[in-house]
mmCIF file with all atom_site columns, C-alpha atoms in Angstrom:
data_model
loop_
_atom_site.group_PDB
_atom_site.id
_atom_site.type_symbol
_atom_site.label_atom_id
_atom_site.label_alt_id
_atom_site.label_comp_id
_atom_site.label_asym_id
_atom_site.label_entity_id
_atom_site.label_seq_id
_atom_site.pdbx_PDB_ins_code
_atom_site.Cartn_x
_atom_site.Cartn_y
_atom_site.Cartn_z
_atom_site.occupancy
_atom_site.B_iso_or_equiv
_atom_site.pdbx_formal_charge
_atom_site.auth_seq_id
_atom_site.auth_comp_id
_atom_site.auth_asym_id
_atom_site.auth_atom_id
_atom_site.pdbx_PDB_model_num
ATOM 1   C CA . GLU A 1 1   ? 6.484   8.414   28.642 1.00 85.00 ? 16  GLU A CA 1
ATOM 2   C CA . ALA A 1 2   ? 4.968   8.808   25.174 1.00 83.00 ? 17  ALA A CA 1
ATOM 3   C CA . GLN A 1 3   ? 2.086   6.475   24.930 1.00 92.00 ? 18  GLN A CA 1
ATOM 4   C CA . VAL A 1 4   ? -1.483  5.816   23.672 1.00 96.00 ? 19  VAL A CA 1
ATOM 5   C CA . THR A 1 5   ? -3.637  4.693   26.518 1.00 96.00 ? 20  THR A CA 1
ATOM 6   C CA . GLN A 1 6   ? -6.930  2.706   25.954 1.00 96.00 ? 21  GLN A CA 1
ATOM 7   C CA . ASN A 1 7   ? -9.564  1.686   28.590 1.00 96.00 ? 22  ASN A CA 1
ATOM 8   C CA . PRO A 1 8   ? -11.012 -0.652  29.430 1.00 96.00 ? 23  PRO A CA 1
ATOM 9   C CA . ARG A 1 9   ? -8.505  -3.244  28.531 1.00 95.00 ? 24  ARG A CA 1
ATOM 10  C CA . TYR A 1 10  ? -11.004 -6.077  28.973 1.00 96.00 ? 25  TYR A CA 1
ATOM 11  C CA . LEU A 1 11  ? -14.745 -5.892  28.888 1.00 95.00 ? 26  LEU A CA 1
ATOM 12  C CA . ILE A 1 12  ? -17.624 -8.251  28.625 1.00 95.00 ? 27  ILE A CA 1
ATOM 13  C CA . THR A 1 13  ? -20.927 -6.785  27.989 1.00 94.00 ? 28  THR A CA 1
ATOM 14  C CA . VAL A 1 14  ? -24.433 -7.931  26.494 1.00 96.00 ? 29  VAL A CA 1
ATOM 15  C CA . THR A 1 15  ? -26.108 -7.102  23.375 1.00 96.00 ? 30  THR A CA 1
ATOM 16  C CA . GLY A 1 16  ? -27.557 -3.770  23.025 1.00 95.00 ? 31  GLY A CA 1
ATOM 17  C CA . LYS A 1 17  ? -25.824 -2.155  26.118 1.00 96.00 ? 32  LYS A CA 1
ATOM 18  C CA . LYS A 1 18  ? -24.080 0.963   24.884 1.00 96.00 ? 33  LYS A CA 1
ATOM 19  C CA . LEU A 1 19  ? -20.352 1.236   25.699 1.00 96.00 ? 34  LEU A CA 1
ATOM 20  C CA . THR A 1 20  ? -17.465 3.503   25.134 1.00 97.00 ? 35  THR A CA 1
ATOM 21  C CA . VAL A 1 21  ? -13.754 2.640   24.753 1.00 98.00 ? 36  VAL A CA 1
ATOM 22  C CA . THR A 1 22  ? -11.535 5.636   25.520 1.00 98.00 ? 37  THR A CA 1
ATOM 23  C CA . CYS A 1 23  ? -8.362  6.432   23.824 1.00 98.00 ? 38  CYS A CA 1
ATOM 24  C CA . SER A 1 24  ? -5.826  9.117   24.937 1.00 98.00 ? 39  SER A CA 1
ATOM 25  C CA . GLN A 1 25  ? -2.505  10.021  23.610 1.00 97.00 ? 40  GLN A CA 1
ATOM 26  C CA . ASN A 1 26  ? 0.106   12.340  25.140 1.00 96.00 ? 41  ASN A CA 1
ATOM 27  C CA . MET A 1 27  ? 2.168   13.060  22.056 1.00 93.00 ? 42  MET A CA 1
ATOM 28  C CA . ASN A 1 28  ? 0.195   15.941  20.651 1.00 93.00 ? 43  ASN A CA 1
ATOM 29  C CA . HIS A 1 29  ? -0.392  13.775  17.487 1.00 92.00 ? 44  HIS A CA 1
ATOM 30  C CA . GLU A 1 30  ? -2.862  15.140  15.076 1.00 89.00 ? 45  GLU A CA 1
ATOM 31  C CA . TYR A 1 31  ? -3.898  11.742  13.568 1.00 89.00 ? 46  TYR A CA 1
ATOM 32  C CA . MET A 1 32  ? -5.663  9.073   15.402 1.00 92.00 ? 47  MET A CA 1
ATOM 33  C CA . SER A 1 33  ? -7.350  5.875   14.371 1.00 93.00 ? 48  SER A CA 1
ATOM 34  C CA . TRP A 1 34  ? -9.196  2.788   15.497 1.00 96.00 ? 49  TRP A CA 1
ATOM 35  C CA . TYR A 1 35  ? -8.593  -0.837  14.300 1.00 95.00 ? 50  TYR A CA 1
ATOM 36  C CA . ARG A 1 36  ? -10.104 -4.091  15.057 1.00 96.00 ? 51  ARG A CA 1
ATOM 37  C CA . GLN A 1 37  ? -8.106  -7.210  14.871 1.00 94.00 ? 52  GLN A CA 1
ATOM 38  C CA . ASP A 1 38  ? -9.783  -10.593 14.184 1.00 93.00 ? 53  ASP A CA 1
ATOM 39  C CA . PRO A 1 39  ? -8.036  -14.075 13.553 1.00 89.00 ? 54  PRO A CA 1
ATOM 40  C CA . GLY A 1 40  ? -7.042  -14.468 10.029 1.00 86.00 ? 55  GLY A CA 1
ATOM 41  C CA . LEU A 1 41  ? -8.159  -10.846 8.941  1.00 90.00 ? 56  LEU A CA 1
ATOM 42  C CA . GLY A 1 42  ? -5.369  -8.834  10.483 1.00 90.00 ? 57  GLY A CA 1
ATOM 43  C CA . LEU A 1 43  ? -6.135  -5.365  11.468 1.00 92.00 ? 58  LEU A CA 1
ATOM 44  C CA . ARG A 1 44  ? -8.967  -3.413  9.801  1.00 93.00 ? 59  ARG A CA 1
ATOM 45  C CA . GLN A 1 45  ? -9.532  0.254   10.229 1.00 92.00 ? 60  GLN A CA 1
ATOM 46  C CA . ILE A 1 46  ? -12.817 1.329   11.707 1.00 96.00 ? 61  ILE A CA 1
ATOM 47  C CA . TYR A 1 47  ? -12.538 5.130   11.755 1.00 94.00 ? 62  TYR A CA 1
ATOM 48  C CA . TYR A 1 48  ? -9.736  7.833   11.653 1.00 91.00 ? 63  TYR A CA 1
ATOM 49  C CA . SER A 1 49  ? -9.255  11.351  12.480 1.00 91.00 ? 64  SER A CA 1
ATOM 50  C CA . MET A 1 50  ? -6.951  13.928  10.852 1.00 87.00 ? 65  MET A CA 1
ATOM 51  C CA . ASN A 1 51  ? -7.441  16.485  13.460 1.00 88.00 ? 66  ASN A CA 1
ATOM 52  C CA . VAL A 1 52  ? -9.946  17.811  16.013 1.00 92.00 ? 67  VAL A CA 1
ATOM 53  C CA . GLU A 1 53  ? -13.509 17.755  14.692 1.00 91.00 ? 68  GLU A CA 1
ATOM 54  C CA . VAL A 1 54  ? -12.359 15.970  11.549 1.00 90.00 ? 69  VAL A CA 1
ATOM 55  C CA . THR A 1 55  ? -13.295 12.179  11.315 1.00 93.00 ? 70  THR A CA 1
ATOM 56  C CA . ASP A 1 56  ? -13.763 9.811   8.494  1.00 90.00 ? 71  ASP A CA 1
ATOM 57  C CA . LYS A 1 57  ? -14.905 6.226   7.924  1.00 92.00 ? 72  LYS A CA 1
ATOM 58  C CA . GLY A 1 58  ? -12.335 3.350   7.581  1.00 89.00 ? 73  GLY A CA 1
ATOM 59  C CA . ASP A 1 59  ? -13.010 0.078   6.036  1.00 89.00 ? 74  ASP A CA 1
ATOM 60  C CA . VAL A 1 60  ? -15.449 -1.448  8.758  1.00 95.00 ? 75  VAL A CA 1
ATOM 61  C CA . PRO A 1 61  ? -17.293 1.647   10.256 1.00 96.00 ? 76  PRO A CA 1
ATOM 62  C CA . GLU A 1 62  ? -20.793 -0.098  10.595 1.00 97.00 ? 77  GLU A CA 1
ATOM 63  C CA . GLY A 1 63  ? -22.020 -0.137  14.289 1.00 97.00 ? 78  GLY A CA 1
ATOM 64  C CA . TYR A 1 64  ? -19.436 2.263   15.516 1.00 98.00 ? 79  TYR A CA 1
ATOM 65  C CA . LYS A 1 65  ? -19.254 6.041   16.220 1.00 97.00 ? 80  LYS A CA 1
ATOM 66  C CA . VAL A 1 66  ? -16.302 8.209   17.144 1.00 97.00 ? 81  VAL A CA 1
ATOM 67  C CA . SER A 1 67  ? -15.785 11.806  18.101 1.00 96.00 ? 82  SER A CA 1
ATOM 68  C CA . ARG A 1 68  ? -12.658 13.973  18.230 1.00 96.00 ? 83  ARG A CA 1
ATOM 69  C CA . LYS A 1 69  ? -13.608 17.100  20.532 1.00 96.00 ? 84  LYS A CA 1
ATOM 70  C CA . GLU A 1 70  ? -10.011 17.332  21.829 1.00 96.00 ? 85  GLU A CA 1
ATOM 71  C CA . LYS A 1 71  ? -6.730  16.635  20.145 1.00 95.00 ? 86  LYS A CA 1
ATOM 72  C CA . ARG A 1 72  ? -5.611  14.073  22.728 1.00 97.00 ? 87  ARG A CA 1
ATOM 73  C CA . ASN A 1 73  ? -8.856  11.910  22.893 1.00 97.00 ? 88  ASN A CA 1
ATOM 74  C CA . PHE A 1 74  ? -10.646 9.791   20.462 1.00 98.00 ? 89  PHE A CA 1
ATOM 75  C CA . PRO A 1 75  ? -13.304 7.660   22.044 1.00 98.00 ? 90  PRO A CA 1
ATOM 76  C CA . LEU A 1 76  ? -14.937 4.686   20.101 1.00 98.00 ? 91  LEU A CA 1
ATOM 77  C CA . ILE A 1 77  ? -18.697 4.287   20.808 1.00 98.00 ? 92  ILE A CA 1
ATOM 78  C CA . LEU A 1 78  ? -20.694 1.252   20.360 1.00 97.00 ? 93  LEU A CA 1
ATOM 79  C CA . GLU A 1 79  ? -24.261 2.441   20.527 1.00 95.00 ? 94  GLU A CA 1
ATOM 80  C CA . SER A 1 80  ? -25.883 -0.998  20.471 1.00 96.00 ? 95  SER A CA 1
ATOM 81  C CA . PRO A 1 81  ? -23.221 -3.733  20.483 1.00 97.00 ? 96  PRO A CA 1
ATOM 82  C CA . SER A 1 82  ? -23.691 -7.092  18.820 1.00 97.00 ? 97  SER A CA 1
ATOM 83  C CA . PRO A 1 83  ? -21.863 -10.274 19.113 1.00 97.00 ? 98  PRO A CA 1
ATOM 84  C CA . ASN A 1 84  ? -20.186 -9.734  15.651 1.00 96.00 ? 99  ASN A CA 1
ATOM 85  C CA . GLN A 1 85  ? -18.272 -6.837  17.337 1.00 97.00 ? 100 GLN A CA 1
ATOM 86  C CA . THR A 1 86  ? -16.562 -9.166  19.684 1.00 97.00 ? 101 THR A CA 1
ATOM 87  C CA . SER A 1 87  ? -12.791 -8.401  18.854 1.00 97.00 ? 102 SER A CA 1
ATOM 88  C CA . LEU A 1 88  ? -9.672  -6.991  19.982 1.00 96.00 ? 103 LEU A CA 1
ATOM 89  C CA . TYR A 1 89  ? -9.571  -3.256  19.275 1.00 97.00 ? 104 TYR A CA 1
ATOM 90  C CA . PHE A 1 90  ? -6.515  -0.930  19.050 1.00 96.00 ? 105 PHE A CA 1
ATOM 91  C CA . CYS A 1 91  ? -6.190  2.789   18.970 1.00 96.00 ? 106 CYS A CA 1
ATOM 92  C CA . ALA A 1 92  ? -3.301  4.367   17.223 1.00 93.00 ? 107 ALA A CA 1
ATOM 93  C CA . SER A 1 93  ? -1.960  7.804   16.547 1.00 92.00 ? 108 SER A CA 1
ATOM 94  C CA . SER A 1 94  ? 0.889   9.545   14.512 1.00 88.00 ? 109 SER A CA 1
ATOM 95  C CA . SER A 1 95  ? 2.136   12.997  14.078 1.00 83.00 ? 110 SER A CA 1
ATOM 96  C CA . THR A 1 96  ? 1.746   13.581  10.499 1.00 71.00 ? 111 THR A CA 1
ATOM 97  C CA . PRO A 1 97  ? -1.793  13.263  8.830  1.00 62.00 ? 112 PRO A CA 1
ATOM 98  C CA . GLY A 1 98  ? -1.695  12.785  4.967  1.00 55.00 ? 113 GLY A CA 1
ATOM 99  C CA . ALA A 1 99  ? 1.789   11.668  4.987  1.00 54.00 ? 114 ALA A CA 1
ATOM 100 C CA . GLY A 1 100 ? 1.891   7.810   3.939  1.00 62.00 ? 115 GLY A CA 1
ATOM 101 C CA . ALA A 1 101 ? 5.108   7.345   5.645  1.00 65.00 ? 116 ALA A CA 1
ATOM 102 C CA . ASN A 1 102 ? 4.061   8.087   9.091  1.00 74.00 ? 117 ASN A CA 1
ATOM 103 C CA . VAL A 1 103 ? 4.599   5.572   11.841 1.00 83.00 ? 118 VAL A CA 1
ATOM 104 C CA . LEU A 1 104 ? 1.715   4.676   14.134 1.00 88.00 ? 119 LEU A CA 1
ATOM 105 C CA . THR A 1 105 ? 1.925   4.471   17.807 1.00 91.00 ? 120 THR A CA 1
ATOM 106 C CA . PHE A 1 106 ? -0.401  1.698   19.167 1.00 93.00 ? 121 PHE A CA 1
ATOM 107 C CA . GLY A 1 107 ? -2.218  1.301   22.456 1.00 94.00 ? 122 GLY A CA 1
ATOM 108 C CA . ALA A 1 108 ? -2.223  -1.973  24.264 1.00 93.00 ? 123 ALA A CA 1
ATOM 109 C CA . GLY A 1 109 ? -5.402  -3.045  22.964 1.00 94.00 ? 124 GLY A CA 1
ATOM 110 C CA . SER A 1 110 ? -9.028  -3.514  24.368 1.00 96.00 ? 125 SER A CA 1
ATOM 111 C CA . ARG A 1 111 ? -10.507 -6.878  24.253 1.00 96.00 ? 126 ARG A CA 1
ATOM 112 C CA . LEU A 1 112 ? -14.312 -6.780  23.914 1.00 97.00 ? 127 LEU A CA 1
ATOM 113 C CA . THR A 1 113 ? -16.722 -9.652  24.332 1.00 97.00 ? 128 THR A CA 1
ATOM 114 C CA . VAL A 1 114 ? -20.355 -9.148  23.534 1.00 96.00 ? 129 VAL A CA 1
ATOM 115 C CA . LEU A 1 115 ? -22.774 -11.878 24.667 1.00 95.00 ? 130 LEU A CA 1
ATOM 116 C CA . ALA B 2 1   ? -6.783  0.358   -3.973 1.00 72.00 ? 19  ALA B CA 1
ATOM 117 C CA . GLN B 2 2   ? -3.968  -1.250  -2.107 1.00 81.00 ? 20  GLN B CA 1
ATOM 118 C CA . SER B 2 3   ? -3.783  -4.574  -0.443 1.00 87.00 ? 21  SER B CA 1
ATOM 119 C CA . VAL B 2 4   ? -1.148  -6.806  1.254  1.00 92.00 ? 22  VAL B CA 1
ATOM 120 C CA . THR B 2 5   ? -1.000  -10.545 1.285  1.00 94.00 ? 23  THR B CA 1
ATOM 121 C CA . GLN B 2 6   ? 1.102   -12.435 3.918  1.00 95.00 ? 24  GLN B CA 1
ATOM 122 C CA . LEU B 2 7   ? 1.960   -16.000 2.866  1.00 93.00 ? 25  LEU B CA 1
ATOM 123 C CA . GLY B 2 8   ? 1.674   -18.388 5.689  1.00 91.00 ? 26  GLY B CA 1
ATOM 124 C CA . SER B 2 9   ? -0.442  -17.538 8.831  1.00 93.00 ? 27  SER B CA 1
ATOM 125 C CA . HIS B 2 10  ? 2.062   -19.717 10.899 1.00 96.00 ? 28  HIS B CA 1
ATOM 126 C CA . VAL B 2 11  ? 5.781   -20.078 10.540 1.00 97.00 ? 29  VAL B CA 1
ATOM 127 C CA . SER B 2 12  ? 7.867   -22.247 12.850 1.00 97.00 ? 30  SER B CA 1
ATOM 128 C CA . VAL B 2 13  ? 11.591  -22.073 12.975 1.00 97.00 ? 31  VAL B CA 1
ATOM 129 C CA . SER B 2 14  ? 14.408  -23.461 15.326 1.00 97.00 ? 32  SER B CA 1
ATOM 130 C CA . GLU B 2 15  ? 16.264  -21.188 17.360 1.00 97.00 ? 33  GLU B CA 1
ATOM 131 C CA . GLY B 2 16  ? 19.336  -19.974 15.344 1.00 97.00 ? 34  GLY B CA 1
ATOM 132 C CA . ALA B 2 17  ? 17.704  -20.812 12.100 1.00 98.00 ? 35  ALA B CA 1
ATOM 133 C CA . LEU B 2 18  ? 16.853  -18.233 9.444  1.00 97.00 ? 36  LEU B CA 1
ATOM 134 C CA . VAL B 2 19  ? 13.524  -16.355 9.670  1.00 98.00 ? 37  VAL B CA 1
ATOM 135 C CA . LEU B 2 20  ? 11.744  -15.590 6.460  1.00 98.00 ? 38  LEU B CA 1
ATOM 136 C CA . LEU B 2 21  ? 8.168   -13.981 6.645  1.00 98.00 ? 39  LEU B CA 1
ATOM 137 C CA . ARG B 2 22  ? 6.588   -13.302 3.235  1.00 97.00 ? 40  ARG B CA 1
ATOM 138 C CA . CYS B 2 23  ? 4.725   -10.262 2.171  1.00 97.00 ? 41  CYS B CA 1
ATOM 139 C CA . ASN B 2 24  ? 3.265   -9.264  -1.254 1.00 96.00 ? 42  ASN B CA 1
ATOM 140 C CA . TYR B 2 25  ? 1.639   -5.977  -1.934 1.00 93.00 ? 43  TYR B CA 1
ATOM 141 C CA . SER B 2 26  ? -0.639  -4.359  -4.487 1.00 90.00 ? 44  SER B CA 1
ATOM 142 C CA . SER B 2 27  ? -0.588  -0.713  -5.032 1.00 81.00 ? 45  SER B CA 1
ATOM 143 C CA . SER B 2 28  ? -1.375  1.538   -8.027 1.00 75.00 ? 46  SER B CA 1
ATOM 144 C CA . VAL B 2 29  ? 1.111   4.192   -6.963 1.00 76.00 ? 47  VAL B CA 1
ATOM 145 C CA . PRO B 2 30  ? 4.492   4.062   -5.389 1.00 77.00 ? 48  PRO B CA 1
ATOM 146 C CA . PRO B 2 31  ? 4.040   2.426   -1.771 1.00 84.00 ? 49  PRO B CA 1
ATOM 147 C CA . TYR B 2 32  ? 5.303   2.911   1.640  1.00 88.00 ? 50  TYR B CA 1
ATOM 148 C CA . LEU B 2 33  ? 5.817   -0.620  3.290  1.00 91.00 ? 51  LEU B CA 1
ATOM 149 C CA . PHE B 2 34  ? 5.948   -1.413  6.909  1.00 93.00 ? 52  PHE B CA 1
ATOM 150 C CA . TRP B 2 35  ? 6.558   -4.321  9.102  1.00 96.00 ? 53  TRP B CA 1
ATOM 151 C CA . TYR B 2 36  ? 5.103   -4.128  12.623 1.00 95.00 ? 54  TYR B CA 1
ATOM 152 C CA . VAL B 2 37  ? 5.397   -6.837  15.402 1.00 96.00 ? 55  VAL B CA 1
ATOM 153 C CA . GLN B 2 38  ? 2.864   -7.732  18.068 1.00 94.00 ? 56  GLN B CA 1
ATOM 154 C CA . TYR B 2 39  ? 4.114   -9.439  21.292 1.00 93.00 ? 57  TYR B CA 1
ATOM 155 C CA . PRO B 2 40  ? 1.524   -11.255 23.345 1.00 88.00 ? 58  PRO B CA 1
ATOM 156 C CA . ASN B 2 41  ? -0.918  -8.879  25.075 1.00 84.00 ? 59  ASN B CA 1
ATOM 157 C CA . GLN B 2 42  ? 0.858   -5.888  23.675 1.00 87.00 ? 60  GLN B CA 1
ATOM 158 C CA . GLY B 2 43  ? -0.010  -3.504  20.851 1.00 88.00 ? 61  GLY B CA 1
ATOM 159 C CA . LEU B 2 44  ? 1.915   -3.320  17.576 1.00 91.00 ? 62  LEU B CA 1
ATOM 160 C CA . GLN B 2 45  ? 5.265   -1.647  17.364 1.00 92.00 ? 63  GLN B CA 1
ATOM 161 C CA . LEU B 2 46  ? 7.295   -0.682  14.257 1.00 93.00 ? 64  LEU B CA 1
ATOM 162 C CA . LEU B 2 47  ? 9.950   -3.126  13.105 1.00 95.00 ? 65  LEU B CA 1
ATOM 163 C CA . LEU B 2 48  ? 10.957  -1.272  9.898  1.00 94.00 ? 66  LEU B CA 1
ATOM 164 C CA . LYS B 2 49  ? 9.525   0.782   6.994  1.00 90.00 ? 67  LYS B CA 1
ATOM 165 C CA . TYR B 2 50  ? 10.415  1.416   3.415  1.00 90.00 ? 68  TYR B CA 1
ATOM 166 C CA . THR B 2 51  ? 9.952   4.962   2.064  1.00 83.00 ? 69  THR B CA 1
ATOM 167 C CA . SER B 2 52  ? 11.998  4.629   -1.334 1.00 78.00 ? 70  SER B CA 1
ATOM 168 C CA . ALA B 2 53  ? 15.298  5.739   0.066  1.00 75.00 ? 71  ALA B CA 1
ATOM 169 C CA . ALA B 2 54  ? 16.891  2.400   -0.156 1.00 85.00 ? 72  ALA B CA 1
ATOM 170 C CA . THR B 2 55  ? 15.479  -1.021  -1.224 1.00 89.00 ? 73  THR B CA 1
ATOM 171 C CA . LEU B 2 56  ? 17.160  -2.935  1.659  1.00 94.00 ? 74  LEU B CA 1
ATOM 172 C CA . VAL B 2 57  ? 15.807  -1.704  5.019  1.00 94.00 ? 75  VAL B CA 1
ATOM 173 C CA . LYS B 2 58  ? 17.266  -2.460  8.340  1.00 95.00 ? 76  LYS B CA 1
ATOM 174 C CA . GLY B 2 59  ? 15.087  -2.533  11.415 1.00 94.00 ? 77  GLY B CA 1
ATOM 175 C CA . ILE B 2 60  ? 15.356  -3.236  15.084 1.00 93.00 ? 78  ILE B CA 1
ATOM 176 C CA . ASN B 2 61  ? 16.374  -6.676  16.626 1.00 93.00 ? 79  ASN B CA 1
ATOM 177 C CA . GLY B 2 62  ? 18.339  -7.698  13.650 1.00 96.00 ? 80  GLY B CA 1
ATOM 178 C CA . PHE B 2 63  ? 15.434  -7.947  11.107 1.00 97.00 ? 81  PHE B CA 1
ATOM 179 C CA . GLU B 2 64  ? 15.627  -6.279  7.556  1.00 97.00 ? 82  GLU B CA 1
ATOM 180 C CA . ALA B 2 65  ? 13.523  -6.495  4.697  1.00 97.00 ? 83  ALA B CA 1
ATOM 181 C CA . GLU B 2 66  ? 14.072  -5.819  0.915  1.00 95.00 ? 84  GLU B CA 1
ATOM 182 C CA . PHE B 2 67  ? 11.771  -4.096  -1.368 1.00 94.00 ? 85  PHE B CA 1
ATOM 183 C CA . LYS B 2 68  ? 11.414  -5.670  -4.757 1.00 93.00 ? 86  LYS B CA 1
ATOM 184 C CA . LYS B 2 69  ? 9.388   -3.825  -7.144 1.00 90.00 ? 87  LYS B CA 1
ATOM 185 C CA . SER B 2 70  ? 9.597   -6.336  -9.997 1.00 91.00 ? 88  SER B CA 1
ATOM 186 C CA . GLU B 2 71  ? 8.182   -9.026  -7.560 1.00 93.00 ? 89  GLU B CA 1
ATOM 187 C CA . THR B 2 72  ? 5.851   -6.519  -5.563 1.00 93.00 ? 90  THR B CA 1
ATOM 188 C CA . SER B 2 73  ? 7.310   -8.110  -2.480 1.00 95.00 ? 91  SER B CA 1
ATOM 189 C CA . PHE B 2 74  ? 8.650   -6.866  0.882  1.00 96.00 ? 92  PHE B CA 1
ATOM 190 C CA . HIS B 2 75  ? 9.837   -10.102 2.797  1.00 97.00 ? 93  HIS B CA 1
ATOM 191 C CA . LEU B 2 76  ? 11.074  -9.835  6.244  1.00 98.00 ? 94  LEU B CA 1
ATOM 192 C CA . THR B 2 77  ? 14.140  -11.769 7.278  1.00 98.00 ? 95  THR B CA 1
ATOM 193 C CA . LYS B 2 78  ? 16.523  -12.407 10.187 1.00 98.00 ? 96  LYS B CA 1
ATOM 194 C CA . PRO B 2 79  ? 19.569  -14.550 9.869  1.00 97.00 ? 97  PRO B CA 1
ATOM 195 C CA . SER B 2 80  ? 19.243  -16.182 13.199 1.00 97.00 ? 98  SER B CA 1
ATOM 196 C CA . ALA B 2 81  ? 16.027  -16.648 15.122 1.00 97.00 ? 99  ALA B CA 1
ATOM 197 C CA . HIS B 2 82  ? 15.917  -15.956 18.860 1.00 96.00 ? 100 HIS B CA 1
ATOM 198 C CA . MET B 2 83  ? 13.316  -17.234 21.311 1.00 96.00 ? 101 MET B CA 1
ATOM 199 C CA . SER B 2 84  ? 12.378  -13.597 22.053 1.00 95.00 ? 102 SER B CA 1
ATOM 200 C CA . ASP B 2 85  ? 11.294  -13.344 18.246 1.00 96.00 ? 103 ASP B CA 1
ATOM 201 C CA . ALA B 2 86  ? 8.267   -15.273 18.919 1.00 96.00 ? 104 ALA B CA 1
ATOM 202 C CA . ALA B 2 87  ? 5.342   -12.913 18.050 1.00 96.00 ? 105 ALA B CA 1
ATOM 203 C CA . GLU B 2 88  ? 2.791   -12.150 15.422 1.00 95.00 ? 106 GLU B CA 1
ATOM 204 C CA . TYR B 2 89  ? 4.090   -10.140 12.464 1.00 97.00 ? 107 TYR B CA 1
ATOM 205 C CA . PHE B 2 90  ? 2.152   -7.737  10.233 1.00 95.00 ? 108 PHE B CA 1
ATOM 206 C CA . CYS B 2 91  ? 3.181   -6.302  6.846  1.00 95.00 ? 109 CYS B CA 1
ATOM 207 C CA . ALA B 2 92  ? 1.314   -3.049  5.866  1.00 92.00 ? 110 ALA B CA 1
ATOM 208 C CA . VAL B 2 93  ? 1.033   -0.699  2.928  1.00 89.00 ? 111 VAL B CA 1
ATOM 209 C CA . SER B 2 94  ? 0.303   2.918   2.552  1.00 83.00 ? 112 SER B CA 1
ATOM 210 C CA . ASP B 2 95  ? 0.903   4.989   -0.495 1.00 70.00 ? 113 ASP B CA 1
ATOM 211 C CA . GLN B 2 96  ? 2.848   8.187   -1.284 1.00 59.00 ? 114 GLN B CA 1
ATOM 212 C CA . GLU B 2 97  ? -0.086  10.037  -2.627 1.00 60.00 ? 115 GLU B CA 1
ATOM 213 C CA . THR B 2 98  ? -3.278  9.454   -0.547 1.00 56.00 ? 116 THR B CA 1
ATOM 214 C CA . SER B 2 99  ? -3.975  11.927  2.242  1.00 51.00 ? 117 SER B CA 1
ATOM 215 C CA . GLY B 2 100 ? -5.454  10.401  5.230  1.00 50.00 ? 118 GLY B CA 1
ATOM 216 C CA . SER B 2 101 ? -2.780  7.933   6.328  1.00 57.00 ? 119 SER B CA 1
ATOM 217 C CA . ARG B 2 102 ? -4.867  4.833   5.041  1.00 71.00 ? 120 ARG B CA 1
ATOM 218 C CA . LEU B 2 103 ? -2.612  2.033   6.197  1.00 82.00 ? 121 LEU B CA 1
ATOM 219 C CA . THR B 2 104 ? -3.645  -1.352  4.976  1.00 87.00 ? 122 THR B CA 1
ATOM 220 C CA . PHE B 2 105 ? -2.601  -4.419  6.987  1.00 91.00 ? 123 PHE B CA 1
ATOM 221 C CA . GLY B 2 106 ? -1.904  -7.887  5.987  1.00 93.00 ? 124 GLY B CA 1
ATOM 222 C CA . GLU B 2 107 ? -3.548  -10.941 7.875  1.00 93.00 ? 125 GLU B CA 1
ATOM 223 C CA . GLY B 2 108 ? -0.510  -11.453 10.159 1.00 94.00 ? 126 GLY B CA 1
ATOM 224 C CA . THR B 2 109 ? 2.083   -14.414 10.438 1.00 96.00 ? 127 THR B CA 1
ATOM 225 C CA . GLN B 2 110 ? 2.495   -16.097 13.767 1.00 96.00 ? 128 GLN B CA 1
ATOM 226 C CA . LEU B 2 111 ? 6.133   -16.885 14.408 1.00 97.00 ? 129 LEU B CA 1
ATOM 227 C CA . THR B 2 112 ? 7.049   -19.659 16.679 1.00 97.00 ? 130 THR B CA 1
ATOM 228 C CA . VAL B 2 113 ? 10.598  -20.249 17.613 1.00 97.00 ? 131 VAL B CA 1
ATOM 229 C CA . ASN B 2 114 ? 11.573  -23.650 18.829 1.00 96.00 ? 132 ASN B CA 1
ATOM 230 C CA . PRO B 2 115 ? 14.455  -24.346 21.211 1.00 94.00 ? 133 PRO B CA 1
#
C-alpha cells in the first residue's frame, strides 16, 4: 500500500531533550515536506525537500532541523524542544517537485507534547 | 505571496442539508487551488483540486467547488450532508509559477453534521 509512515504517533517529552520524528514514504516520491498543525492556524510548512540532499526552509523553520540522505526518508529533528513546539506534525510527499498542481500524500500525524 | 482565508472556523449543518464551506485566496499569479479533508486522528487527504482546466471541479464523496476569479473564491459545496462528512476541511493554494511546491493552507473549517 502506498503510504507515508511517521513515528512516533504520540510523544511526550521534556524541554531540551533532543528528539527525532521519522518519516518514510514507499512511493519513490522526490518531494517531501513537514508541516505543523495548530488550532486556528491551519497547517504551516516547516521544511521541505525537493530531492536527496536538497532541503529548504518553509514558513516556520526555527527550532527544527531536517536531513534527506535517502529518497524515502525525511526525519524531523528537534535539537532542544521547547513547549511552543507542542503541536501535531505531519509529513507529506509528492511525486513532482516544482509543479504547483502536485497532490500531497500525508502521513497520519505525530502528536508531540513538550513539558 | 499567496494566502488563503477560510470564513468560519466551525460550520454546523443538519443531515441532508446543503454544505457550503467558504474559501478566498490571494495570489499574484494564476493559482492552483485544493480542498483537503481531515477525518479524526488521520492525515489530510485530497478532496479536489483546480488547475485551470475547468472552473467547476468535482471531487470525491459528492463534493464540488467552483473557481471564481472575479471573487477570488473557491467555495466547497455538497448538496446533501451526510453524517460521515463530519471532519475538518482545509483550503490550500499553490501557484503555477513557483518551483518548490509551496502549498499554503487556510486555517481550517470544522464541519459538524447533526442528525
